[in-house]
């Protein structure tokens, strides 16, 4: 049993805190946001993440997990402190490190014994060295410490599963012994553990996210071509995925990537390259293709309903992906904004994202469910592939719509079946097999 302090109770911090507590460690999670900590002490999660409340509750009950806003309380006697604070995009796409800096300073000021500082926040390559420098200069008296980079690879919506079953643990440090101690913490997870230097570990995180984003933009580019040539991108990606060198993952064409990670991390990596005088042409193309998806679907909607003025468009799904309440860089919000700007009335339904979206975009009308959404709408647009949208009563939906137009930004339905039902069905990169290459 180790004593671990975790700074930051966002997705990464809270899931790691609860996960390490569940593995038998004593964990104190800290956040400077008093509301969040007050809520957590009462069992209220600051985020929607399947299984998280049970995991937190169980570990709080067994006194392995607690919450505080006090640095001295969290750091006193700790063997490890995990930094898991936000690194939002700055004005030029660079990662803004103000939260990392203040966490490092606060830790340095209160540490009372040798400490291993593990950075989990996604930070530009070289930040680990900078954190070490901040700690060194902020300590009231010199106390030994080491900085280890341990990038997080969990996904929102399956964060607990990902924490407990990681594909790998990547650790980077100039202090091998410290990295090895962090490795011991991860042993129960039974995943391959790689120890490398600080900067390489930091780069593994950016390169992994950028690669996954590249796959998504790649398949979206293929989708555009499929659409022109009458091929079906969904089947193309299935066919490609059987090749073990390619694999089936992250090849779903649609609205492109959103969320709090890929957009910010690809931008930050490109920024790092620019700063060093390199021209990250591929990363630039990945970002351009991704931006274009949102414009393209609005054009598809226009193709279906004509001029937006006076039209009611129903948006199914608001969050950037299913099983999360996260609306950061969600394609749906961007699309809604464009529709509103061009004179449409936008109505939406999302199983968990509506309260947050109502605050961000009060102009969107919220519907009680998918059927209420369809009633009298000129078209429905699927923006998030929540499971509950996959088996809707489509006959009923068709009867409720003013025009039976369904634009599927996530390719969850089959074009031929939708045509049989009498829908005008426009999907992303799916040419019909009827020989008419303009159907897509
Ligand atoms: C992503 C990575 O998958 C995690 O490994 C990483 O730890 C995390 O970022 C992070 O850096 O914190 P996440 O943003 O939660 O996780 O979501 P993903 O499941 O990766 O999806 C990202 C976006 O890509 C979503 O908007 C999703 O709709 C889109 N996507 C994903 C596609 O458009 N097509 C696909 O085939 C897959």
PDB file of N, CA, C and O in Angstrom, residues 1-2 4 19-20 22-25 80 82 120 150 163-171 176-195:
ATOM      1  N   UNK A   1       0.838  -1.201   0.000  1.00  0.00           N
ATOM      2  CA  UNK A   1       0.000   0.000   0.000  1.00  0.00           C
ATOM      3  C   UNK A   1       0.871   1.249   0.000  1.00  0.00           C
ATOM      4  O   UNK A   1       1.715   1.420   0.871  1.00  0.00           O
ATOM      5  N   UNK A   2       0.653   2.089  -1.000  1.00  0.00           N
ATOM      6  CA  UNK A   2       1.411   3.334  -1.100  1.00  0.00           C
ATOM      7  C   UNK A   2       0.474   4.501  -0.821  1.00  0.00           C
ATOM      8  O   UNK A   2      -0.736   4.391  -0.996  1.00  0.00           O
ATOM      9  N   UNK A   4      -0.661   7.910  -2.146  1.00  0.00           N
ATOM     10  CA  UNK A   4      -0.625   8.665  -3.407  1.00  0.00           C
ATOM     11  C   UNK A   4      -1.489   9.920  -3.281  1.00  0.00           C
ATOM     12  O   UNK A   4      -2.634   9.838  -2.809  1.00  0.00           O
ATOM     13  N   UNK A  19      -9.003   4.528  -9.305  1.00  0.00           N
ATOM     14  CA  UNK A  19      -8.394   3.283  -9.783  1.00  0.00           C
ATOM     15  C   UNK A  19      -7.259   2.829  -8.870  1.00  0.00           C
ATOM     16  O   UNK A  19      -7.209   1.663  -8.455  1.00  0.00           O
ATOM     17  N   UNK A  20      -6.345   3.734  -8.527  1.00  0.00           N
ATOM     18  CA  UNK A  20      -5.227   3.341  -7.652  1.00  0.00           C
ATOM     19  C   UNK A  20      -5.726   2.988  -6.248  1.00  0.00           C
ATOM     20  O   UNK A  20      -5.164   2.113  -5.587  1.00  0.00           O
ATOM     21  N   UNK A  22      -8.578   1.576  -5.681  1.00  0.00           N
ATOM     22  CA  UNK A  22      -9.173   0.250  -5.845  1.00  0.00           C
ATOM     23  C   UNK A  22      -8.110  -0.847  -5.872  1.00  0.00           C
ATOM     24  O   UNK A  22      -8.386  -1.998  -5.533  1.00  0.00           O
ATOM     25  N   UNK A  23      -6.903  -0.475  -6.286  1.00  0.00           N
ATOM     26  CA  UNK A  23      -5.816  -1.469  -6.299  1.00  0.00           C
ATOM     27  C   UNK A  23      -5.200  -1.638  -4.904  1.00  0.00           C
ATOM     28  O   UNK A  23      -4.243  -2.381  -4.733  1.00  0.00           O
ATOM     29  N   UNK A  24      -5.735  -0.896  -3.926  1.00  0.00           N
ATOM     30  CA  UNK A  24      -5.296  -1.100  -2.535  1.00  0.00           C
ATOM     31  C   UNK A  24      -4.431   0.009  -1.964  1.00  0.00           C
ATOM     32  O   UNK A  24      -3.917  -0.114  -0.852  1.00  0.00           O
ATOM     33  N   UNK A  25      -4.251   1.089  -2.704  1.00  0.00           N
ATOM     34  CA  UNK A  25      -3.431   2.191  -2.195  1.00  0.00           C
ATOM     35  C   UNK A  25      -4.286   3.186  -1.412  1.00  0.00           C
ATOM     36  O   UNK A  25      -5.506   3.214  -1.526  1.00  0.00           O
ATOM     37  N   UNK A  80       3.992   9.376  -3.654  1.00  0.00           N
ATOM     38  CA  UNK A  80       3.868   9.846  -5.045  1.00  0.00           C
ATOM     39  C   UNK A  80       2.858  10.976  -5.099  1.00  0.00           C
ATOM     40  O   UNK A  80       1.860  10.947  -4.377  1.00  0.00           O
ATOM     41  N   UNK A  82       0.588  12.585  -8.202  1.00  0.00           N
ATOM     42  CA  UNK A  82       0.242  12.584  -9.628  1.00  0.00           C
ATOM     43  C   UNK A  82      -0.326  13.946  -9.985  1.00  0.00           C
ATOM     44  O   UNK A  82      -1.264  14.412  -9.346  1.00  0.00           O
ATOM     45  N   UNK A 120       0.771  13.314 -15.273  1.00  0.00           N
ATOM     46  CA  UNK A 120      -0.192  12.626 -16.148  1.00  0.00           C
ATOM     47  C   UNK A 120      -0.842  13.589 -17.130  1.00  0.00           C
ATOM     48  O   UNK A 120      -1.479  13.158 -18.089  1.00  0.00           O
ATOM     49  N   UNK A 150       4.104  10.012 -16.999  1.00  0.00           N
ATOM     50  CA  UNK A 150       3.292   8.782 -17.143  1.00  0.00           C
ATOM     51  C   UNK A 150       2.023   9.163 -17.902  1.00  0.00           C
ATOM     52  O   UNK A 150       0.964   9.379 -17.316  1.00  0.00           O
ATOM     53  N   UNK A 163      -8.588   2.253 -17.596  1.00  0.00           N
ATOM     54  CA  UNK A 163      -7.620   2.337 -16.501  1.00  0.00           C
ATOM     55  C   UNK A 163      -7.231   0.932 -16.054  1.00  0.00           C
ATOM     56  O   UNK A 163      -6.053   0.641 -15.831  1.00  0.00           O
ATOM     57  N   UNK A 164      -8.232   0.066 -15.919  1.00  0.00           N
ATOM     58  CA  UNK A 164      -7.979  -1.275 -15.384  1.00  0.00           C
ATOM     59  C   UNK A 164      -7.348  -2.208 -16.422  1.00  0.00           C
ATOM     60  O   UNK A 164      -6.729  -3.197 -16.059  1.00  0.00           O
ATOM     61  N   UNK A 165      -7.530  -1.889 -17.702  1.00  0.00           N
ATOM     62  CA  UNK A 165      -6.992  -2.760 -18.770  1.00  0.00           C
ATOM     63  C   UNK A 165      -6.201  -1.944 -19.780  1.00  0.00           C
ATOM     64  O   UNK A 165      -6.555  -1.890 -20.964  1.00  0.00           O
ATOM     65  N   UNK A 166      -5.133  -1.299 -19.355  1.00  0.00           N
ATOM     66  CA  UNK A 166      -4.417  -0.458 -20.323  1.00  0.00           C
ATOM     67  C   UNK A 166      -3.695  -1.310 -21.366  1.00  0.00           C
ATOM     68  O   UNK A 166      -3.335  -2.466 -21.089  1.00  0.00           O
ATOM     69  N   UNK A 167      -3.504  -0.739 -22.556  1.00  0.00           N
ATOM     70  CA  UNK A 167      -2.741  -1.454 -23.576  1.00  0.00           C
ATOM     71  C   UNK A 167      -1.268  -1.450 -23.185  1.00  0.00           C
ATOM     72  O   UNK A 167      -0.521  -2.384 -23.501  1.00  0.00           O
ATOM     73  N   UNK A 168      -0.848  -0.387 -22.517  1.00  0.00           N
ATOM     74  CA  UNK A 168       0.549  -0.276 -22.080  1.00  0.00           C
ATOM     75  C   UNK A 168       0.662   0.836 -21.047  1.00  0.00           C
ATOM     76  O   UNK A 168      -0.198   1.708 -20.966  1.00  0.00           O
ATOM     77  N   UNK A 169       1.763   0.782 -20.277  1.00  0.00           N
ATOM     78  CA  UNK A 169       2.095   1.901 -19.398  1.00  0.00           C
ATOM     79  C   UNK A 169       3.425   2.444 -19.890  1.00  0.00           C
ATOM     80  O   UNK A 169       4.392   1.688 -20.026  1.00  0.00           O
ATOM     81  N   UNK A 170       3.448   3.738 -20.172  1.00  0.00           N
ATOM     82  CA  UNK A 170       4.690   4.362 -20.648  1.00  0.00           C
ATOM     83  C   UNK A 170       5.197   5.285 -19.551  1.00  0.00           C
ATOM     84  O   UNK A 170       4.456   6.135 -19.046  1.00  0.00           O
ATOM     85  N   UNK A 171       6.451   5.090 -19.154  1.00  0.00           N
ATOM     86  CA  UNK A 171       7.040   5.912 -18.093  1.00  0.00           C
ATOM     87  C   UNK A 171       8.322   6.537 -18.616  1.00  0.00           C
ATOM     88  O   UNK A 171       9.113   5.873 -19.289  1.00  0.00           O
ATOM     89  N   UNK A 176      15.931   6.442 -13.222  1.00  0.00           N
ATOM     90  CA  UNK A 176      15.372   5.128 -13.530  1.00  0.00           C
ATOM     91  C   UNK A 176      14.716   4.495 -12.300  1.00  0.00           C
ATOM     92  O   UNK A 176      13.661   3.863 -12.386  1.00  0.00           O
ATOM     93  N   UNK A 177      15.366   4.714 -11.149  1.00  0.00           N
ATOM     94  CA  UNK A 177      14.832   4.105  -9.917  1.00  0.00           C
ATOM     95  C   UNK A 177      13.423   4.625  -9.623  1.00  0.00           C
ATOM     96  O   UNK A 177      12.531   3.863  -9.244  1.00  0.00           O
ATOM     97  N   UNK A 178      13.237   5.944  -9.807  1.00  0.00           N
ATOM     98  CA  UNK A 178      11.909   6.534  -9.563  1.00  0.00           C
ATOM     99  C   UNK A 178      10.896   5.961 -10.555  1.00  0.00           C
ATOM    100  O   UNK A 178       9.782   5.591 -10.181  1.00  0.00           O
ATOM    101  N   UNK A 179      11.298   5.868 -11.827  1.00  0.00           N
ATOM    102  CA  UNK A 179      10.382   5.322 -12.835  1.00  0.00           C
ATOM    103  C   UNK A 179      10.013   3.881 -12.483  1.00  0.00           C
ATOM    104  O   UNK A 179       8.860   3.460 -12.638  1.00  0.00           O
ATOM    105  N   UNK A 180      10.995   3.142 -11.968  1.00  0.00           N
ATOM    106  CA  UNK A 180      10.734   1.758 -11.597  1.00  0.00           C
ATOM    107  C   UNK A 180       9.724   1.677 -10.448  1.00  0.00           C
ATOM    108  O   UNK A 180       8.873   0.783 -10.419  1.00  0.00           O
ATOM    109  N   UNK A 181       9.813   2.638  -9.509  1.00  0.00           N
ATOM    110  CA  UNK A 181       8.835   2.643  -8.411  1.00  0.00           C
ATOM    111  C   UNK A 181       7.427   2.918  -8.941  1.00  0.00           C
ATOM    112  O   UNK A 181       6.454   2.342  -8.469  1.00  0.00           O
ATOM    113  N   UNK A 182       7.322   3.796  -9.936  1.00  0.00           N
ATOM    114  CA  UNK A 182       6.011   4.063 -10.534  1.00  0.00           C
ATOM    115  C   UNK A 182       5.545   2.807 -11.299  1.00  0.00           C
ATOM    116  O   UNK A 182       4.359   2.461 -11.289  1.00  0.00           O
ATOM    117  N   UNK A 183       6.503   2.119 -11.899  1.00  0.00           N
ATOM    118  CA  UNK A 183       6.162   0.873 -12.607  1.00  0.00           C
ATOM    119  C   UNK A 183       5.540  -0.135 -11.627  1.00  0.00           C
ATOM    120  O   UNK A 183       4.549  -0.806 -11.963  1.00  0.00           O
ATOM    121  N   UNK A 184       6.104  -0.216 -10.416  1.00  0.00           N
ATOM    122  CA  UNK A 184       5.575  -1.171  -9.429  1.00  0.00           C
ATOM    123  C   UNK A 184       4.087  -0.893  -9.151  1.00  0.00           C
ATOM    124  O   UNK A 184       3.300  -1.819  -8.981  1.00  0.00           O
ATOM    125  N   UNK A 185       3.735   0.401  -9.097  1.00  0.00           N
ATOM    126  CA  UNK A 185       2.330   0.769  -8.849  1.00  0.00           C
ATOM    127  C   UNK A 185       1.410   0.210  -9.925  1.00  0.00           C
ATOM    128  O   UNK A 185       0.238  -0.046  -9.675  1.00  0.00           O
ATOM    129  N   UNK A 186       1.959   0.087 -11.145  1.00  0.00           N
ATOM    130  CA  UNK A 186       1.132  -0.345 -12.283  1.00  0.00           C
ATOM    131  C   UNK A 186       1.144  -1.865 -12.497  1.00  0.00           C
ATOM    132  O   UNK A 186       0.418  -2.373 -13.354  1.00  0.00           O
ATOM    133  N   UNK A 187       1.987  -2.582 -11.741  1.00  0.00           N
ATOM    134  CA  UNK A 187       2.118  -4.029 -11.984  1.00  0.00           C
ATOM    135  C   UNK A 187       0.799  -4.790 -11.931  1.00  0.00           C
ATOM    136  O   UNK A 187       0.555  -5.664 -12.766  1.00  0.00           O
ATOM    137  N   UNK A 188      -0.101  -4.462 -10.964  1.00  0.00           N
ATOM    138  CA  UNK A 188      -1.357  -5.242 -10.921  1.00  0.00           C
ATOM    139  C   UNK A 188      -2.189  -5.121 -12.201  1.00  0.00           C
ATOM    140  O   UNK A 188      -3.072  -5.940 -12.433  1.00  0.00           O
ATOM    141  N   UNK A 189      -1.917  -4.125 -13.023  1.00  0.00           N
ATOM    142  CA  UNK A 189      -2.712  -3.943 -14.245  1.00  0.00           C
ATOM    143  C   UNK A 189      -2.262  -4.890 -15.366  1.00  0.00           C
ATOM    144  O   UNK A 189      -2.911  -4.991 -16.407  1.00  0.00           O
ATOM    145  N   UNK A 190      -1.146  -5.544 -15.146  1.00  0.00           N
ATOM    146  CA  UNK A 190      -0.639  -6.605 -16.037  1.00  0.00           C
ATOM    147  C   UNK A 190      -0.541  -6.181 -17.508  1.00  0.00           C
ATOM    148  O   UNK A 190      -0.868  -6.960 -18.413  1.00  0.00           O
ATOM    149  N   UNK A 191      -0.104  -4.963 -17.736  1.00  0.00           N
ATOM    150  CA  UNK A 191       0.100  -4.507 -19.121  1.00  0.00           C
ATOM    151  C   UNK A 191       1.598  -4.320 -19.329  1.00  0.00           C
ATOM    152  O   UNK A 191       2.350  -4.163 -18.362  1.00  0.00           O
ATOM    153  N   UNK A 192       2.037  -4.329 -20.583  1.00  0.00           N
ATOM    154  CA  UNK A 192       3.462  -4.068 -20.828  1.00  0.00           C
ATOM    155  C   UNK A 192       3.851  -2.695 -20.270  1.00  0.00           C
ATOM    156  O   UNK A 192       3.084  -1.735 -20.394  1.00  0.00           O
ATOM    157  N   UNK A 193       5.017  -2.634 -19.641  1.00  0.00           N
ATOM    158  CA  UNK A 193       5.486  -1.357 -19.089  1.00  0.00           C
ATOM    159  C   UNK A 193       6.773  -0.978 -19.802  1.00  0.00           C
ATOM    160  O   UNK A 193       7.696  -1.797 -19.911  1.00  0.00           O
ATOM    161  N   UNK A 194       6.809   0.246 -20.296  1.00  0.00           N
ATOM    162  CA  UNK A 194       7.993   0.702 -21.010  1.00  0.00           C
ATOM    163  C   UNK A 194       8.598   1.866 -20.231  1.00  0.00           C
ATOM    164  O   UNK A 194       7.892   2.804 -19.864  1.00  0.00           O
ATOM    165  N   UNK A 195       9.893   1.783 -19.954  1.00  0.00           N
ATOM    166  CA  UNK A 195      10.553   2.907 -19.280  1.00  0.00           C
ATOM    167  C   UNK A 195      11.527   3.555 -20.261  1.00  0.00           C
ATOM    168  O   UNK A 195      12.352   2.887 -20.872  1.00  0.00           O
TER     169      UNK A 195
END
